[in-house]
Every structure is written in C-alpha cells, then in structure tokens.
CSV table of C-alpha atoms in Angstrom, one decimal:
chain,number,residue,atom,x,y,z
A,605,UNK,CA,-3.2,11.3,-15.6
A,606,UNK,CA,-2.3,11.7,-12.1
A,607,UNK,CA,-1.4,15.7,-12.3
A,608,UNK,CA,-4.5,16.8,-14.3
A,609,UNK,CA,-6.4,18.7,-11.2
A,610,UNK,CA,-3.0,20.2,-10.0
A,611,UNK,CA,-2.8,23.6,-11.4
A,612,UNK,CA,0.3,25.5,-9.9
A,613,UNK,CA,-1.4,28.7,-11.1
A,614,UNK,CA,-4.5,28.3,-8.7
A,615,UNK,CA,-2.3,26.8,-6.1
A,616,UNK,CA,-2.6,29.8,-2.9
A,617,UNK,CA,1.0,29.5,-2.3
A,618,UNK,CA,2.2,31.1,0.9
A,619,UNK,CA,4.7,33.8,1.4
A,620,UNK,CA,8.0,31.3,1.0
A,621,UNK,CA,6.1,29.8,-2.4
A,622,UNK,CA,5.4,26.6,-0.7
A,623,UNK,CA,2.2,24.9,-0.4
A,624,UNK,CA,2.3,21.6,2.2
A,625,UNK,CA,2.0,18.2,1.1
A,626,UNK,CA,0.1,15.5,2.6
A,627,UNK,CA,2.0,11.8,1.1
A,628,UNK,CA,-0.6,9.1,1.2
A,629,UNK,CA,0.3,5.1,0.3
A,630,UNK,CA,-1.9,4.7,-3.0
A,631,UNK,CA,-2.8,0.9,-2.0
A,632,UNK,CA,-3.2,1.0,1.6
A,633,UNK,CA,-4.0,4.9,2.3
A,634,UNK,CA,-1.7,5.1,4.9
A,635,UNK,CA,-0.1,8.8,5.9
A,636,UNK,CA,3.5,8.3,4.8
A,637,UNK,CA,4.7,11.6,5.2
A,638,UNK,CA,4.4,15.5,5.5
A,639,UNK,CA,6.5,17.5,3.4
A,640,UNK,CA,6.3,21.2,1.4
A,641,UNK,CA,6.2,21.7,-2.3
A,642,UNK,CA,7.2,24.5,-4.8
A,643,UNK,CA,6.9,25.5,-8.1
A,644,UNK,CA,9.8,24.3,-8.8
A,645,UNK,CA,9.8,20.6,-7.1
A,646,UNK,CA,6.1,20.6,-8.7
A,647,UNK,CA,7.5,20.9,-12.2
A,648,UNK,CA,9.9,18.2,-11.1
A,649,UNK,CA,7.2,15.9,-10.2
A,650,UNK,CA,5.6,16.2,-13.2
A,651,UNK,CA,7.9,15.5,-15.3
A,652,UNK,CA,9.5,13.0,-13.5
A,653,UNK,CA,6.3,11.0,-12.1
A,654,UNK,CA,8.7,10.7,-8.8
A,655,UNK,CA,7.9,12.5,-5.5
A,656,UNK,CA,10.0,15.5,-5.1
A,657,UNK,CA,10.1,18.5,-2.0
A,658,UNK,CA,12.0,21.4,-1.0
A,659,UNK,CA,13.9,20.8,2.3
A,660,UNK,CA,13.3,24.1,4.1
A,661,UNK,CA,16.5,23.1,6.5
A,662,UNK,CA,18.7,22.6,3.4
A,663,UNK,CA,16.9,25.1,1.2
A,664,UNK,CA,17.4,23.4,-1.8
A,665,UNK,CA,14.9,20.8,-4.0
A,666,UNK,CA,15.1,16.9,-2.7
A,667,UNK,CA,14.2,14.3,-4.7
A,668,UNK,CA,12.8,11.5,-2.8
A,669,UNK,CA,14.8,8.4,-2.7
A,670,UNK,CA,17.5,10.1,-4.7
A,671,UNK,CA,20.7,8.2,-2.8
A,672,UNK,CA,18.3,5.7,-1.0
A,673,UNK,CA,16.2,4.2,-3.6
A,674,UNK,CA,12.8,4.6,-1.5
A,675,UNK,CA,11.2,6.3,-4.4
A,676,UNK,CA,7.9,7.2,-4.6
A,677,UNK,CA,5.9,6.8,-7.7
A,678,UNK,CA,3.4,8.8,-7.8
A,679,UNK,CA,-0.2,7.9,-8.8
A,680,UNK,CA,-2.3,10.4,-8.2
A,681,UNK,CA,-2.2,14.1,-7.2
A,682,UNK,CA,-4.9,16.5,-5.7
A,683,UNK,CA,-5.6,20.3,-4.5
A,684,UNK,CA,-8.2,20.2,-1.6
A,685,UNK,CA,-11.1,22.7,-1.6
A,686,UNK,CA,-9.0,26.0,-0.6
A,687,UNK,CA,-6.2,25.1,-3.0
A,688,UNK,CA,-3.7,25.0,-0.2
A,689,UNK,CA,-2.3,21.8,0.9
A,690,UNK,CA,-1.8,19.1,-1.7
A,691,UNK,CA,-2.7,15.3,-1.4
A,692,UNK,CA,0.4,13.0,-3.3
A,693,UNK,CA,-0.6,9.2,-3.4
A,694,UNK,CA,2.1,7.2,-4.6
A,695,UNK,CA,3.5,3.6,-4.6
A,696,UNK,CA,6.3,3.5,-2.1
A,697,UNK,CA,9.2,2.0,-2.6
A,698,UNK,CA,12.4,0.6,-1.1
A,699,UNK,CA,12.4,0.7,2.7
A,700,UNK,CA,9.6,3.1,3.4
A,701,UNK,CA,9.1,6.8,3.7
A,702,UNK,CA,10.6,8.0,6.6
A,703,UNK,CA,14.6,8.9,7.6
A,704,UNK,CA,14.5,6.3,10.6
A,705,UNK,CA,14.1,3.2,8.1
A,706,UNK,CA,9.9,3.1,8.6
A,707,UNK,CA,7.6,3.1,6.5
A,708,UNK,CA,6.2,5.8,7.5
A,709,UNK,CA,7.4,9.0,9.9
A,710,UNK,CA,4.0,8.8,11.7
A,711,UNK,CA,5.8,5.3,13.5
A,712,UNK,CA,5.0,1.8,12.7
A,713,UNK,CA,1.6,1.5,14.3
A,714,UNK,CA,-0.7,-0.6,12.3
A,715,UNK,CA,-3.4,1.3,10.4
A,716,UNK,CA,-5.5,1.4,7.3
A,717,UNK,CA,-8.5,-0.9,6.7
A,718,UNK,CA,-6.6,-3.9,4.8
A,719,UNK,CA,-3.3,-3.4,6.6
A,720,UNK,CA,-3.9,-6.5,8.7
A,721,UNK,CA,-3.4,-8.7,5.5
A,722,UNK,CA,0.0,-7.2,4.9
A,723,UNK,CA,0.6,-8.2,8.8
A,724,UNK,CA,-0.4,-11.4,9.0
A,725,UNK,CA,1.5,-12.3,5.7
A,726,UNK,CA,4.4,-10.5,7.3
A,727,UNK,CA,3.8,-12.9,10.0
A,728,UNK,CA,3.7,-15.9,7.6
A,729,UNK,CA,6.8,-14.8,6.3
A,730,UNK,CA,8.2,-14.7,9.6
A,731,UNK,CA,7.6,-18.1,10.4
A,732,UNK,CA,9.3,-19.3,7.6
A,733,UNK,CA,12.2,-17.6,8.3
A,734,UNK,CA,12.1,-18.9,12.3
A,735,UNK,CA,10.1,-21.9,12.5
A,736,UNK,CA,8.0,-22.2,15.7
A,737,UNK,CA,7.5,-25.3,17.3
A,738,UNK,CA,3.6,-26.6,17.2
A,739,UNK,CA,3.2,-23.4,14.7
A,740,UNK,CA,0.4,-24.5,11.9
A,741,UNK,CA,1.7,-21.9,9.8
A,742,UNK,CA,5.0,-24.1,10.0
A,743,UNK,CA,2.8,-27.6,9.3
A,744,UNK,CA,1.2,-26.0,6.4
A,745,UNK,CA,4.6,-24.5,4.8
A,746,UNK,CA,6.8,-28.0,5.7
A,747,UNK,CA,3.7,-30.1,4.0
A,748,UNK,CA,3.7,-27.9,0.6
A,749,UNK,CA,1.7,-26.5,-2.4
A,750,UNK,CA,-0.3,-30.3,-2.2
A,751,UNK,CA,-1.3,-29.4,1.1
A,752,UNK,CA,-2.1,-25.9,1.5
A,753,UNK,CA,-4.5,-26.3,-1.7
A,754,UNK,CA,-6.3,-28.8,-0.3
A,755,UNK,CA,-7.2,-26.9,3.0
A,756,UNK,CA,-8.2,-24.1,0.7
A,757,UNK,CA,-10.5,-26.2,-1.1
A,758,UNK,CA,-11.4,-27.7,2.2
A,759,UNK,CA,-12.4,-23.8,3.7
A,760,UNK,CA,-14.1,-22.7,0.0
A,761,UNK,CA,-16.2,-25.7,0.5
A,762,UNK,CA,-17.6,-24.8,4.7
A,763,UNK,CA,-17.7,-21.2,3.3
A,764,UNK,CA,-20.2,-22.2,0.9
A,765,UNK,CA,-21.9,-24.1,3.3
A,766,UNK,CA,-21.7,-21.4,5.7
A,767,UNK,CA,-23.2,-18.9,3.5
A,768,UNK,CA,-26.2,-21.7,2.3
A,769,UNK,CA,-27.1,-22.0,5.9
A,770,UNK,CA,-27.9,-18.0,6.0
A,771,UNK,CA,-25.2,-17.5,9.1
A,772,UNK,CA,-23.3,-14.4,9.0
A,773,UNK,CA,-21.2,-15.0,11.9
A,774,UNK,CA,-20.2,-18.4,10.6
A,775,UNK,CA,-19.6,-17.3,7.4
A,776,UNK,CA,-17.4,-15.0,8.5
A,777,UNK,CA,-15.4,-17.1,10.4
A,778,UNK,CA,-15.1,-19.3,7.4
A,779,UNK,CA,-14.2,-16.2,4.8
A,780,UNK,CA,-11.2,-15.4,7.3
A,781,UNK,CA,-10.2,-19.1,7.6
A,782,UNK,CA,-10.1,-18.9,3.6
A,783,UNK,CA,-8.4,-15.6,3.3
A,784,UNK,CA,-5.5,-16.9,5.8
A,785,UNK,CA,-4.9,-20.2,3.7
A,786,UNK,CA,-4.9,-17.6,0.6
A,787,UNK,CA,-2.2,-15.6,2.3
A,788,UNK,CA,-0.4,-19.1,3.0
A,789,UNK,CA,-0.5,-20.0,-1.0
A,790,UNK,CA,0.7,-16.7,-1.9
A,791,UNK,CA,4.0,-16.6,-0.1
A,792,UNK,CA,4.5,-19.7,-1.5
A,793,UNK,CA,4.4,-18.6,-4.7
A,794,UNK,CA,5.8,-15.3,-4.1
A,795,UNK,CA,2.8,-13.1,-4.5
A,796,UNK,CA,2.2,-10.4,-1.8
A,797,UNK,CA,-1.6,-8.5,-0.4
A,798,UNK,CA,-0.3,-5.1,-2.8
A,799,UNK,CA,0.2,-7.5,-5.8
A,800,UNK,CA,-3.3,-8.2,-5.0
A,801,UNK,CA,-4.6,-4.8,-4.2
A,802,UNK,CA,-2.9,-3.6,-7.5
A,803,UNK,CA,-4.7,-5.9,-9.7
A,804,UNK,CA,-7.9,-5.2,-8.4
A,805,UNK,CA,-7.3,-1.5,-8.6
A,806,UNK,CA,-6.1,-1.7,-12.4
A,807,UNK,CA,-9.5,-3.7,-12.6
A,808,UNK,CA,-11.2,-0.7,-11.1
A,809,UNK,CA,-9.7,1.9,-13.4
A,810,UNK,CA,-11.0,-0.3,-16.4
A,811,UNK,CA,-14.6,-0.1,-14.5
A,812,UNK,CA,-14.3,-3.9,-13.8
A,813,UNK,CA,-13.4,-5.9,-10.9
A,814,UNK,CA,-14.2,-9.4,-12.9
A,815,UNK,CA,-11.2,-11.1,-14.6
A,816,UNK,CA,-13.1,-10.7,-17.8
C-alpha cells in the first residue's frame, strides 16, 4: 500500500501543522514539485490515492489537478529518518506538475537516468509531425512496420555479434543502435518509454522482471 509508513501521529509537524513535501515522478524519479502537507490534506490523500496540499497563499486545501486535470496518482509515500519532510512519488498526469504548463517547476532541463529515452522518442515524434529532409527517422517512418522490423532484426543480429566478439565498446554501440530502432517501432504502434518502464516495474513488484 503506498501510505503504510506514513503515520500522521509520528509526523514532527511544525508550528502551522504542516510538514513539506518533496513530489517525485514514480517512473523517471524526477523532482516535480515542492509543496506542504497537513493533517487534513493527508487524510485526503489517503483516501483519495490523489495528491493533495494546503496552499499557504490561499490557506485553504488544494487538490492537485482539481480544474486542470494534471492529477497525480500517487504510488508510494514515505517519512525520512527525522519524520519531517515527506517523499510523494506518483504518476503524473495531464500536462505536468507545475503552474507554467512544465512538467515540472524545477524547469524543463533534462534529468533522471532514463530520461533520454523519453527525449529521443519525443524527438521521433517530432519528426513525424515535421518531416526533415535527409532525416533517417523520416526514411524509417515513410518505409513502415516492414521496414523498421527488419533493421531491428538487422541490429539484434550485430548486437549478438558484438557481444560474441567480447567488445564492450562495440556492443554498446550496437545496444543503442537497437534501443533507437525499438523507440522507432513503438511510436508506431503507439507505445511510449513509461509504458515500458511501467511493465517492468509491475514485473518488479511481482519479484520478476521475465515475462513468465
């Protein structure tokens, strides 16, 4: 359960009854946002399974994505060790986390260990929204499914040749080769990096990462 180490009665709350809340991206652990919590808001939360904060400039409760539909479904929920800041990770949704339209308030600066999948599939999708002439993202998308699965069984077979030859610099030239025509298939299909990351997380929380 994602609220089973959150205790509000050892929660040090301060003076005002707030305790700060650090908002983390469950899938990419990216900092979306900082915001405070109360006893009230936490009640909400759990209950709800929805991210929700008390607006000291309004000083009244706000449930995230309320009016603009960026929810935040929350995954997990933590005290760290003094029991006075709390760590929400949750599955953003909508447009992202922050007033401005970002994803997050801490700007658009890419970050977080597999966030250059989500950019080069964002770049994917961008050129199949604006073509560029001599672009071999282009080729690939204009050619099809036909195509794009024979260059992946084109770049499994040199990564298997790689890796028999004992070269890790080859090899990982070849595993990146692979993983971009991967990205290729998916938009084709319709399948993003956190559909990905999500199945191999629901895999880990079965103690498996094997389709079996």
């Amino acid at each position: 359960m994602p609220f089973e180490n959150v205790n509000s009665e050892k929660i040090k709350w301060s003076e005002n009854g707030l305790i700060p809340a650090i908002v983390q991206d469950y899938y990419s652990g990216r900092v979306l946002m900082l915001a405070y919590v109360n006893r009230e808001s936490l009640d909400f939360m759990k209950k709800k399974g929805e991210t929700c904060f008390w607006s000291r400039s309004r000083n009244e409760l706000w449930h995230k994505g309320a009016t603009s539909g960026d929810v935040q479904i929350i995954k997990h929920m933590a005290l760290d060790c003094d029991n006075d800041t709390l760590l929400i990770e949750v599955e953003q949704r909508g447009g992202g986390a922050c007033h401005t339209g970002d994803y997050t308030c801490f700007g658009n600066e890419e970050a977080g260990v597999f966030n250059i999948l989500e950019q080069d599939f964002n770049t994917i999708k961008d050129r199949a929204k604006n073509p560029k002439e001599g672009s071999y993202t282009n080729y690939l998308l204009k050619q099809g499914i036909d195509k794009i699965c024979k260059k992946i069984g084109e770049e499994s077979a040199e990564t298997i040749i790689a890796a028999k030859n004992n070269n890790p610099k080859e090899l990982t030239a070849e595993i990146a080769d692979l993983t971009y025509h991967l990205l290729v298939l998916m938009h084709e299909n319709e399948i993003s990096p956190r559909n990905v990351l999500e199945e191999l997380t629901n895999r880990s929380q079965r103690d498996t990462i094997t389709p079996d």
